[in-house]
Amino acid sequence: MSELNYHHLRYFRAVAHDGNLTRAAERLNLSQSALSIQIKQLEERLGHQLFERRGRQLYLTEAGRIALDHADTIFSTGEELLETLRQTGSARRAIRIGALATLSRNFQMEFVRPLIGRPDVELILRSGSTAELLGALETLNLDIVLLTQPPAADAVTPFVSDHLSQQRVALIGAPDLAVEKQDLATMLATHPMILPTMESGVRLQFEALAARLGVTPQVAAEVEDMAMMRLLARSGLGLAVMPPIVVQQELQNGMLAELDTLPGMVENFYAVQVKRRFPNPLIRTLLDAAQWRDAPG
């Protein structure tokens, strides 16, 4: 197989991300016909059609999606190479951190705290779903990702997961409820509950606990975002099932109270990377600090 023309691949990548040949041509400062010829030559070289047209929009074929995944990796790796080598002797180094959109903001702050205020570091923070974050990690658009469950690793995508912390989960509610002396089963049966969604590991643990206690909780709200759970708990809608770290400030100032610990329930936090030849050295700083904080004793 002769060498791939990377100019053709770059043009394909631009069109694939834009979804419109005209706009991509304008952005690349090419005529639409010239850009179309470049794409056609790449398709001939690969032996597969990369796009199908529906109206004025272009949609990737299955071969096109595969080609785009490889193109993203190729050009992101090239950008990483330039960035890595340019950082030698540079005054500031960037680190790109992704976090699950539902992850506790307090935990995120604790994780990045070792780098806050450093004049030689630029923090770039992103949030999204697990799939979005892992995709960005694979294409080297993120250096590290914070999740509550470790992803599966295989020979194609060798994810590396570091367990950062395990936080207990509790019932959080209005302070006036803390004076009531009720056992856990009674609280779960008599108070409306603010719960994470079924996709959450915490929710699955809660359902198992409720079954063991023989109670059917009243669900006042199912919420993906921990920040929204915190606001709903503060509004008095019901008792929230969450790690106390999520609302540590409200617990300290008395706006909320921890009513009871939920036995056997924990939330785990992981830092996920992909194996890279030139990993960002700032990752080691964050992981060392996180492991030190979580060490027993």
mmCIF file of C-alpha atoms in Angstrom:
data_model
loop_
_atom_site.group_PDB
_atom_site.id
_atom_site.type_symbol
_atom_site.label_atom_id
_atom_site.label_comp_id
_atom_site.label_asym_id
_atom_site.label_seq_id
_atom_site.Cartn_x
_atom_site.Cartn_y
_atom_site.Cartn_z
ATOM 1 C CA MET A 1 0.000 0.000 0.000
ATOM 2 C CA SER A 2 1.452 3.381 -1.000
ATOM 3 C CA GLU A 3 1.673 6.233 1.471
ATOM 4 C CA LEU A 4 -1.483 8.006 2.562
ATOM 5 C CA ASN A 5 -1.799 11.650 1.506
ATOM 6 C CA TYR A 6 -2.253 13.476 4.812
ATOM 7 C CA HIS A 7 -3.421 16.644 3.085
ATOM 8 C CA HIS A 8 -6.392 14.672 1.802
ATOM 9 C CA LEU A 9 -6.963 13.290 5.300
ATOM 10 C CA ARG A 10 -6.842 16.775 6.844
ATOM 11 C CA TYR A 11 -9.402 18.067 4.342
ATOM 12 C CA PHE A 12 -11.630 15.051 4.989
ATOM 13 C CA ARG A 13 -11.446 15.662 8.735
ATOM 14 C CA ALA A 14 -12.479 19.298 8.305
ATOM 15 C CA VAL A 15 -15.496 18.368 6.169
ATOM 16 C CA ALA A 16 -16.467 15.516 8.511
ATOM 17 C CA HIS A 17 -16.536 17.774 11.561
ATOM 18 C CA ASP A 18 -18.380 20.548 9.712
ATOM 19 C CA GLY A 19 -20.853 18.333 7.856
ATOM 20 C CA ASN A 20 -21.024 20.877 5.027
ATOM 21 C CA LEU A 21 -18.684 21.016 2.049
ATOM 22 C CA THR A 22 -19.267 24.711 1.300
ATOM 23 C CA ARG A 23 -18.546 25.946 4.820
ATOM 24 C CA ALA A 24 -15.499 23.693 5.131
ATOM 25 C CA ALA A 25 -14.145 24.963 1.800
ATOM 26 C CA GLU A 26 -14.532 28.576 2.940
ATOM 27 C CA ARG A 27 -12.766 27.831 6.203
ATOM 28 C CA LEU A 28 -9.918 26.065 4.390
ATOM 29 C CA ASN A 29 -9.700 28.846 1.769
ATOM 30 C CA LEU A 30 -10.341 26.382 -1.055
ATOM 31 C CA SER A 31 -12.923 26.234 -3.802
ATOM 32 C CA GLN A 32 -15.734 23.767 -3.214
ATOM 33 C CA SER A 33 -14.767 21.831 -6.355
ATOM 34 C CA ALA A 34 -11.118 21.578 -5.277
ATOM 35 C CA LEU A 35 -12.102 20.306 -1.850
ATOM 36 C CA SER A 36 -14.517 17.803 -3.402
ATOM 37 C CA ILE A 37 -11.691 16.472 -5.593
ATOM 38 C CA GLN A 38 -9.450 16.033 -2.533
ATOM 39 C CA ILE A 39 -12.138 14.006 -0.761
ATOM 40 C CA LYS A 40 -12.755 11.926 -3.891
ATOM 41 C CA GLN A 41 -9.047 11.116 -4.166
ATOM 42 C CA LEU A 42 -8.977 9.986 -0.537
ATOM 43 C CA GLU A 43 -12.006 7.759 -1.097
ATOM 44 C CA GLU A 44 -10.294 6.217 -4.135
ATOM 45 C CA ARG A 45 -7.130 5.659 -2.118
ATOM 46 C CA LEU A 46 -9.036 3.977 0.741
ATOM 47 C CA GLY A 47 -11.385 2.102 -1.537
ATOM 48 C CA HIS A 48 -14.496 3.207 0.363
ATOM 49 C CA GLN A 49 -17.081 5.958 0.143
ATOM 50 C CA LEU A 50 -16.681 8.202 3.185
ATOM 51 C CA PHE A 51 -19.792 10.391 2.906
ATOM 52 C CA GLU A 52 -23.369 10.093 1.811
ATOM 53 C CA ARG A 53 -25.350 13.195 0.918
ATOM 54 C CA ARG A 54 -28.797 13.905 2.370
ATOM 55 C CA GLY A 55 -30.061 17.180 1.042
ATOM 56 C CA ARG A 56 -27.337 19.754 1.619
ATOM 57 C CA GLN A 57 -25.738 17.886 4.479
ATOM 58 C CA LEU A 58 -23.016 15.254 4.338
ATOM 59 C CA TYR A 59 -23.195 12.259 6.647
ATOM 60 C CA LEU A 60 -20.395 9.826 7.392
ATOM 61 C CA THR A 61 -20.687 6.262 6.173
ATOM 62 C CA GLU A 62 -19.446 3.457 8.402
ATOM 63 C CA ALA A 63 -16.054 3.655 6.647
ATOM 64 C CA GLY A 64 -16.144 7.423 7.124
ATOM 65 C CA ARG A 65 -16.660 7.094 10.884
ATOM 66 C CA ILE A 66 -13.701 4.720 11.094
ATOM 67 C CA ALA A 67 -11.563 7.079 9.011
ATOM 68 C CA LEU A 68 -12.548 10.050 11.179
ATOM 69 C CA ASP A 69 -11.608 8.230 14.391
ATOM 70 C CA HIS A 70 -8.159 7.546 12.968
ATOM 71 C CA ALA A 71 -7.826 11.067 11.544
ATOM 72 C CA ASP A 72 -8.679 12.619 14.911
ATOM 73 C CA THR A 73 -6.078 10.448 16.621
ATOM 74 C CA ILE A 74 -3.420 11.189 13.986
ATOM 75 C CA PHE A 75 -3.809 14.961 14.046
ATOM 76 C CA SER A 76 -4.317 15.154 17.809
ATOM 77 C CA THR A 77 -1.106 13.180 18.263
ATOM 78 C CA GLY A 78 0.670 15.635 15.987
ATOM 79 C CA GLU A 79 -0.692 18.563 17.984
ATOM 80 C CA GLU A 80 0.386 16.836 21.198
ATOM 81 C CA LEU A 81 3.906 16.400 19.803
ATOM 82 C CA LEU A 82 4.192 20.101 18.966
ATOM 83 C CA GLU A 83 2.730 21.110 22.318
ATOM 84 C CA THR A 84 5.022 18.766 24.242
ATOM 85 C CA LEU A 85 8.182 19.916 22.507
ATOM 86 C CA ARG A 86 7.219 23.582 22.638
ATOM 87 C CA GLN A 87 6.729 23.327 26.399
ATOM 88 C CA THR A 88 10.470 22.833 26.916
ATOM 89 C CA GLY A 89 11.530 25.917 28.808
ATOM 90 C CA SER A 90 8.055 27.436 28.517
ATOM 91 C CA ALA A 91 6.734 29.618 31.336
ATOM 92 C CA ARG A 92 3.302 27.953 31.436
ATOM 93 C CA ARG A 93 2.099 24.421 30.782
ATOM 94 C CA ALA A 94 -1.504 23.524 30.123
ATOM 95 C CA ILE A 95 -3.325 20.525 31.555
ATOM 96 C CA ARG A 96 -6.735 19.525 30.194
ATOM 97 C CA ILE A 97 -8.984 17.865 32.764
ATOM 98 C CA GLY A 98 -12.392 16.383 32.024
ATOM 99 C CA ALA A 99 -14.969 15.530 34.662
ATOM 100 C CA LEU A 100 -18.306 13.770 34.600
ATOM 101 C CA ALA A 101 -20.999 16.454 34.460
ATOM 102 C CA THR A 102 -22.687 14.981 37.555
ATOM 103 C CA LEU A 103 -19.483 14.779 39.606
ATOM 104 C CA SER A 104 -19.237 16.704 42.864
ATOM 105 C CA ARG A 105 -17.777 20.172 42.246
ATOM 106 C CA ASN A 106 -16.234 20.066 45.711
ATOM 107 C CA PHE A 107 -14.358 16.884 44.837
ATOM 108 C CA GLN A 108 -13.172 18.406 41.560
ATOM 109 C CA MET A 109 -11.838 21.437 43.433
ATOM 110 C CA GLU A 110 -9.965 19.221 45.866
ATOM 111 C CA PHE A 111 -8.419 17.303 42.987
ATOM 112 C CA VAL A 112 -7.107 20.372 41.114
ATOM 113 C CA ARG A 113 -6.153 22.313 44.259
ATOM 114 C CA PRO A 114 -2.399 21.443 44.018
ATOM 115 C CA LEU A 115 -2.247 23.372 40.719
ATOM 116 C CA ILE A 116 -4.436 26.356 41.629
ATOM 117 C CA GLY A 117 -2.450 29.581 41.795
ATOM 118 C CA ARG A 118 0.666 28.192 40.152
ATOM 119 C CA PRO A 119 1.945 30.784 37.650
ATOM 120 C CA ASP A 120 3.459 28.081 35.438
ATOM 121 C CA VAL A 121 0.187 26.144 34.959
ATOM 122 C CA GLU A 122 -2.915 26.766 32.853
ATOM 123 C CA LEU A 123 -5.939 24.718 33.925
ATOM 124 C CA ILE A 124 -8.418 23.779 31.194
ATOM 125 C CA LEU A 125 -11.537 22.136 32.643
ATOM 126 C CA ARG A 126 -14.225 20.338 30.645
ATOM 127 C CA SER A 127 -17.356 18.403 31.612
ATOM 128 C CA GLY A 128 -19.524 15.896 29.790
ATOM 129 C CA SER A 129 -20.887 12.391 29.709
ATOM 130 C CA THR A 130 -18.693 9.331 30.217
ATOM 131 C CA ALA A 131 -18.745 8.556 26.488
ATOM 132 C CA GLU A 132 -17.840 12.126 25.524
ATOM 133 C CA LEU A 133 -14.984 12.327 28.002
ATOM 134 C CA LEU A 134 -13.493 8.957 27.114
ATOM 135 C CA GLY A 135 -13.727 9.841 23.433
ATOM 136 C CA ALA A 136 -11.817 13.074 24.054
ATOM 137 C CA LEU A 137 -9.285 11.126 26.093
ATOM 138 C CA GLU A 138 -8.748 8.631 23.272
ATOM 139 C CA THR A 139 -8.163 11.427 20.741
ATOM 140 C CA LEU A 140 -5.760 13.126 23.182
ATOM 141 C CA ASN A 141 -7.979 16.196 23.553
ATOM 142 C CA LEU A 142 -7.965 15.611 27.318
ATOM 143 C CA ASP A 143 -5.071 14.609 29.557
ATOM 144 C CA ILE A 144 -7.084 13.030 32.366
ATOM 145 C CA VAL A 145 -10.740 12.385 33.202
ATOM 146 C CA LEU A 146 -12.546 12.129 36.550
ATOM 147 C CA LEU A 147 -15.267 9.458 36.755
ATOM 148 C CA THR A 148 -17.190 7.511 39.380
ATOM 149 C CA GLN A 149 -16.670 4.143 37.656
ATOM 150 C CA PRO A 150 -13.553 2.847 35.886
ATOM 151 C CA PRO A 151 -13.992 2.175 32.164
ATOM 152 C CA ALA A 152 -13.220 -1.184 30.632
ATOM 153 C CA ALA A 153 -9.723 -1.373 29.161
ATOM 154 C CA ASP A 154 -8.646 -3.504 26.229
ATOM 155 C CA ALA A 155 -5.753 -3.871 23.826
ATOM 156 C CA VAL A 156 -7.240 -1.269 21.471
ATOM 157 C CA THR A 157 -7.901 1.405 24.075
ATOM 158 C CA PRO A 158 -5.653 0.844 27.097
ATOM 159 C CA PHE A 159 -7.337 3.034 29.716
ATOM 160 C CA VAL A 160 -5.455 3.371 32.988
ATOM 161 C CA SER A 161 -7.610 4.043 36.067
ATOM 162 C CA ASP A 162 -6.321 5.333 39.403
ATOM 163 C CA HIS A 163 -8.674 4.999 42.359
ATOM 164 C CA LEU A 164 -8.597 8.407 44.054
ATOM 165 C CA SER A 165 -11.100 8.218 46.860
ATOM 166 C CA GLN A 166 -14.034 6.384 48.358
ATOM 167 C CA GLN A 167 -16.649 8.607 49.962
ATOM 168 C CA ARG A 168 -19.399 7.358 52.244
ATOM 169 C CA VAL A 169 -22.997 8.181 51.318
ATOM 170 C CA ALA A 170 -25.497 9.702 53.730
ATOM 171 C CA LEU A 171 -29.017 11.064 54.079
ATOM 172 C CA ILE A 172 -28.884 14.860 53.814
ATOM 173 C CA GLY A 173 -31.790 17.107 54.695
ATOM 174 C CA ALA A 174 -33.095 20.190 56.457
ATOM 175 C CA PRO A 175 -31.538 20.858 59.902
ATOM 176 C CA ASP A 176 -34.869 20.691 61.746
ATOM 177 C CA LEU A 177 -35.229 17.037 60.745
ATOM 178 C CA ALA A 178 -32.022 16.168 62.605
ATOM 179 C CA VAL A 179 -33.745 16.626 65.974
ATOM 180 C CA GLU A 180 -36.226 13.862 65.156
ATOM 181 C CA LYS A 181 -35.100 10.529 66.577
ATOM 182 C CA GLN A 182 -36.040 8.064 63.869
ATOM 183 C CA ASP A 183 -34.379 4.888 62.761
ATOM 184 C CA LEU A 184 -33.145 4.634 59.200
ATOM 185 C CA ALA A 185 -35.999 2.460 57.914
ATOM 186 C CA THR A 186 -38.589 4.896 59.286
ATOM 187 C CA MET A 187 -36.874 7.897 57.688
ATOM 188 C CA LEU A 188 -36.712 6.167 54.319
ATOM 189 C CA ALA A 189 -40.372 5.158 54.513
ATOM 190 C CA THR A 190 -41.829 8.466 55.750
ATOM 191 C CA HIS A 191 -39.834 11.205 54.000
ATOM 192 C CA PRO A 192 -39.762 12.058 50.281
ATOM 193 C CA MET A 193 -36.428 11.105 48.736
ATOM 194 C CA ILE A 194 -34.174 12.944 46.300
ATOM 195 C CA LEU A 195 -32.260 10.240 44.462
ATOM 196 C CA PRO A 196 -29.662 9.950 41.718
ATOM 197 C CA THR A 197 -30.880 8.297 38.528
ATOM 198 C CA MET A 198 -30.750 4.566 37.878
ATOM 199 C CA GLU A 199 -27.536 4.990 35.857
ATOM 200 C CA SER A 200 -25.731 5.889 39.069
ATOM 201 C CA GLY A 201 -23.900 3.266 41.114
ATOM 202 C CA VAL A 202 -25.128 5.046 44.249
ATOM 203 C CA ARG A 203 -28.755 4.600 43.167
ATOM 204 C CA LEU A 204 -28.280 0.875 42.642
ATOM 205 C CA GLN A 205 -26.744 0.574 46.107
ATOM 206 C CA PHE A 206 -29.662 2.541 47.573
ATOM 207 C CA GLU A 207 -32.245 0.285 45.944
ATOM 208 C CA ALA A 208 -30.470 -2.746 47.411
ATOM 209 C CA LEU A 209 -30.406 -1.130 50.878
ATOM 210 C CA ALA A 210 -34.112 -0.257 50.728
ATOM 211 C CA ALA A 211 -34.900 -3.853 49.742
ATOM 212 C CA ARG A 212 -32.879 -5.185 52.699
ATOM 213 C CA LEU A 213 -34.746 -2.866 55.054
ATOM 214 C CA GLY A 214 -38.102 -3.851 53.534
ATOM 215 C CA VAL A 215 -39.162 -0.282 52.693
ATOM 216 C CA THR A 216 -40.510 1.375 49.521
ATOM 217 C CA PRO A 217 -39.255 4.984 49.501
ATOM 218 C CA GLN A 218 -41.336 7.881 48.177
ATOM 219 C CA VAL A 219 -39.324 9.309 45.283
ATOM 220 C CA ALA A 220 -39.712 13.093 45.169
ATOM 221 C CA ALA A 221 -37.093 13.596 42.447
ATOM 222 C CA GLU A 222 -34.565 11.676 40.361
ATOM 223 C CA VAL A 223 -31.638 13.914 39.483
ATOM 224 C CA GLU A 224 -28.469 13.418 37.433
ATOM 225 C CA ASP A 225 -26.599 16.490 38.622
ATOM 226 C CA MET A 226 -25.219 16.618 42.169
ATOM 227 C CA ALA A 227 -25.443 20.415 42.212
ATOM 228 C CA MET A 228 -29.177 20.183 41.522
ATOM 229 C CA MET A 229 -29.573 17.552 44.261
ATOM 230 C CA ARG A 230 -27.923 19.971 46.653
ATOM 231 C CA LEU A 231 -30.319 22.782 45.693
ATOM 232 C CA LEU A 232 -33.354 20.526 46.028
ATOM 233 C CA ALA A 233 -32.221 19.371 49.463
ATOM 234 C CA ARG A 234 -31.785 23.000 50.526
ATOM 235 C CA SER A 235 -35.298 23.789 49.249
ATOM 236 C CA GLY A 236 -36.743 21.198 51.662
ATOM 237 C CA LEU A 237 -38.185 18.983 48.921
ATOM 238 C CA GLY A 238 -36.956 15.851 50.659
ATOM 239 C CA LEU A 239 -33.959 13.887 51.889
ATOM 240 C CA ALA A 240 -31.070 13.607 49.449
ATOM 241 C CA VAL A 241 -28.912 10.509 49.048
ATOM 242 C CA MET A 242 -25.382 11.755 48.387
ATOM 243 C CA PRO A 243 -21.816 11.840 49.709
ATOM 244 C CA PRO A 244 -21.442 14.548 52.380
ATOM 245 C CA ILE A 245 -18.484 16.010 50.443
ATOM 246 C CA VAL A 246 -20.996 17.305 47.893
ATOM 247 C CA VAL A 247 -22.568 19.614 50.488
ATOM 248 C CA GLN A 248 -19.680 20.103 52.909
ATOM 249 C CA GLN A 249 -20.099 23.891 52.984
ATOM 250 C CA GLU A 250 -23.834 23.663 53.708
ATOM 251 C CA LEU A 251 -23.157 21.132 56.467
ATOM 252 C CA GLN A 252 -20.560 23.430 58.014
ATOM 253 C CA ASN A 253 -22.774 26.521 57.983
ATOM 254 C CA GLY A 254 -25.893 24.676 59.165
ATOM 255 C CA MET A 255 -27.979 25.072 56.010
ATOM 256 C CA LEU A 256 -28.168 21.275 55.768
ATOM 257 C CA ALA A 257 -27.692 18.405 58.201
ATOM 258 C CA GLU A 258 -26.461 14.847 57.891
ATOM 259 C CA LEU A 259 -29.298 12.752 59.265
ATOM 260 C CA ASP A 260 -27.802 9.279 58.982
ATOM 261 C CA THR A 261 -25.058 7.354 57.234
ATOM 262 C CA LEU A 262 -26.311 4.799 54.724
ATOM 263 C CA PRO A 263 -24.597 1.532 55.687
ATOM 264 C CA GLY A 264 -22.512 -0.145 53.002
ATOM 265 C CA MET A 265 -23.024 2.666 50.486
ATOM 266 C CA VAL A 266 -20.020 4.436 48.944
ATOM 267 C CA GLU A 267 -19.189 6.633 45.968
ATOM 268 C CA ASN A 268 -15.875 5.911 44.272
ATOM 269 C CA PHE A 269 -13.824 8.435 42.329
ATOM 270 C CA TYR A 270 -11.354 7.507 39.597
ATOM 271 C CA ALA A 271 -8.819 9.384 37.500
ATOM 272 C CA VAL A 272 -8.596 7.859 34.026
ATOM 273 C CA GLN A 273 -5.836 8.253 31.424
ATOM 274 C CA VAL A 274 -4.775 6.514 28.260
ATOM 275 C CA LYS A 275 -1.253 5.190 27.922
ATOM 276 C CA ARG A 276 0.868 7.851 26.254
ATOM 277 C CA ARG A 277 4.514 7.989 25.385
ATOM 278 C CA PHE A 278 4.710 11.609 26.525
ATOM 279 C CA PRO A 279 2.173 12.006 29.367
ATOM 280 C CA ASN A 280 1.594 15.445 30.794
ATOM 281 C CA PRO A 281 3.932 15.650 33.831
ATOM 282 C CA LEU A 282 1.345 17.671 35.773
ATOM 283 C CA ILE A 283 -0.812 14.529 35.992
ATOM 284 C CA ARG A 284 1.724 12.956 38.336
ATOM 285 C CA THR A 285 1.513 16.018 40.606
ATOM 286 C CA LEU A 286 -2.275 15.663 40.879
ATOM 287 C CA LEU A 287 -2.278 11.902 41.384
ATOM 288 C CA ASP A 288 0.466 11.981 44.019
ATOM 289 C CA ALA A 289 -1.415 14.654 45.979
ATOM 290 C CA ALA A 290 -4.730 12.786 45.695
ATOM 291 C CA GLN A 291 -3.234 9.500 46.870
ATOM 292 C CA TRP A 292 -1.524 11.224 49.778
ATOM 293 C CA ARG A 293 -4.815 12.812 50.895
ATOM 294 C CA ASP A 294 -6.630 9.483 50.678
ATOM 295 C CA ALA A 295 -3.959 7.516 52.545
ATOM 296 C CA PRO A 296 -5.118 6.049 55.884
ATOM 297 C CA GLY A 297 -3.828 7.499 59.112
#
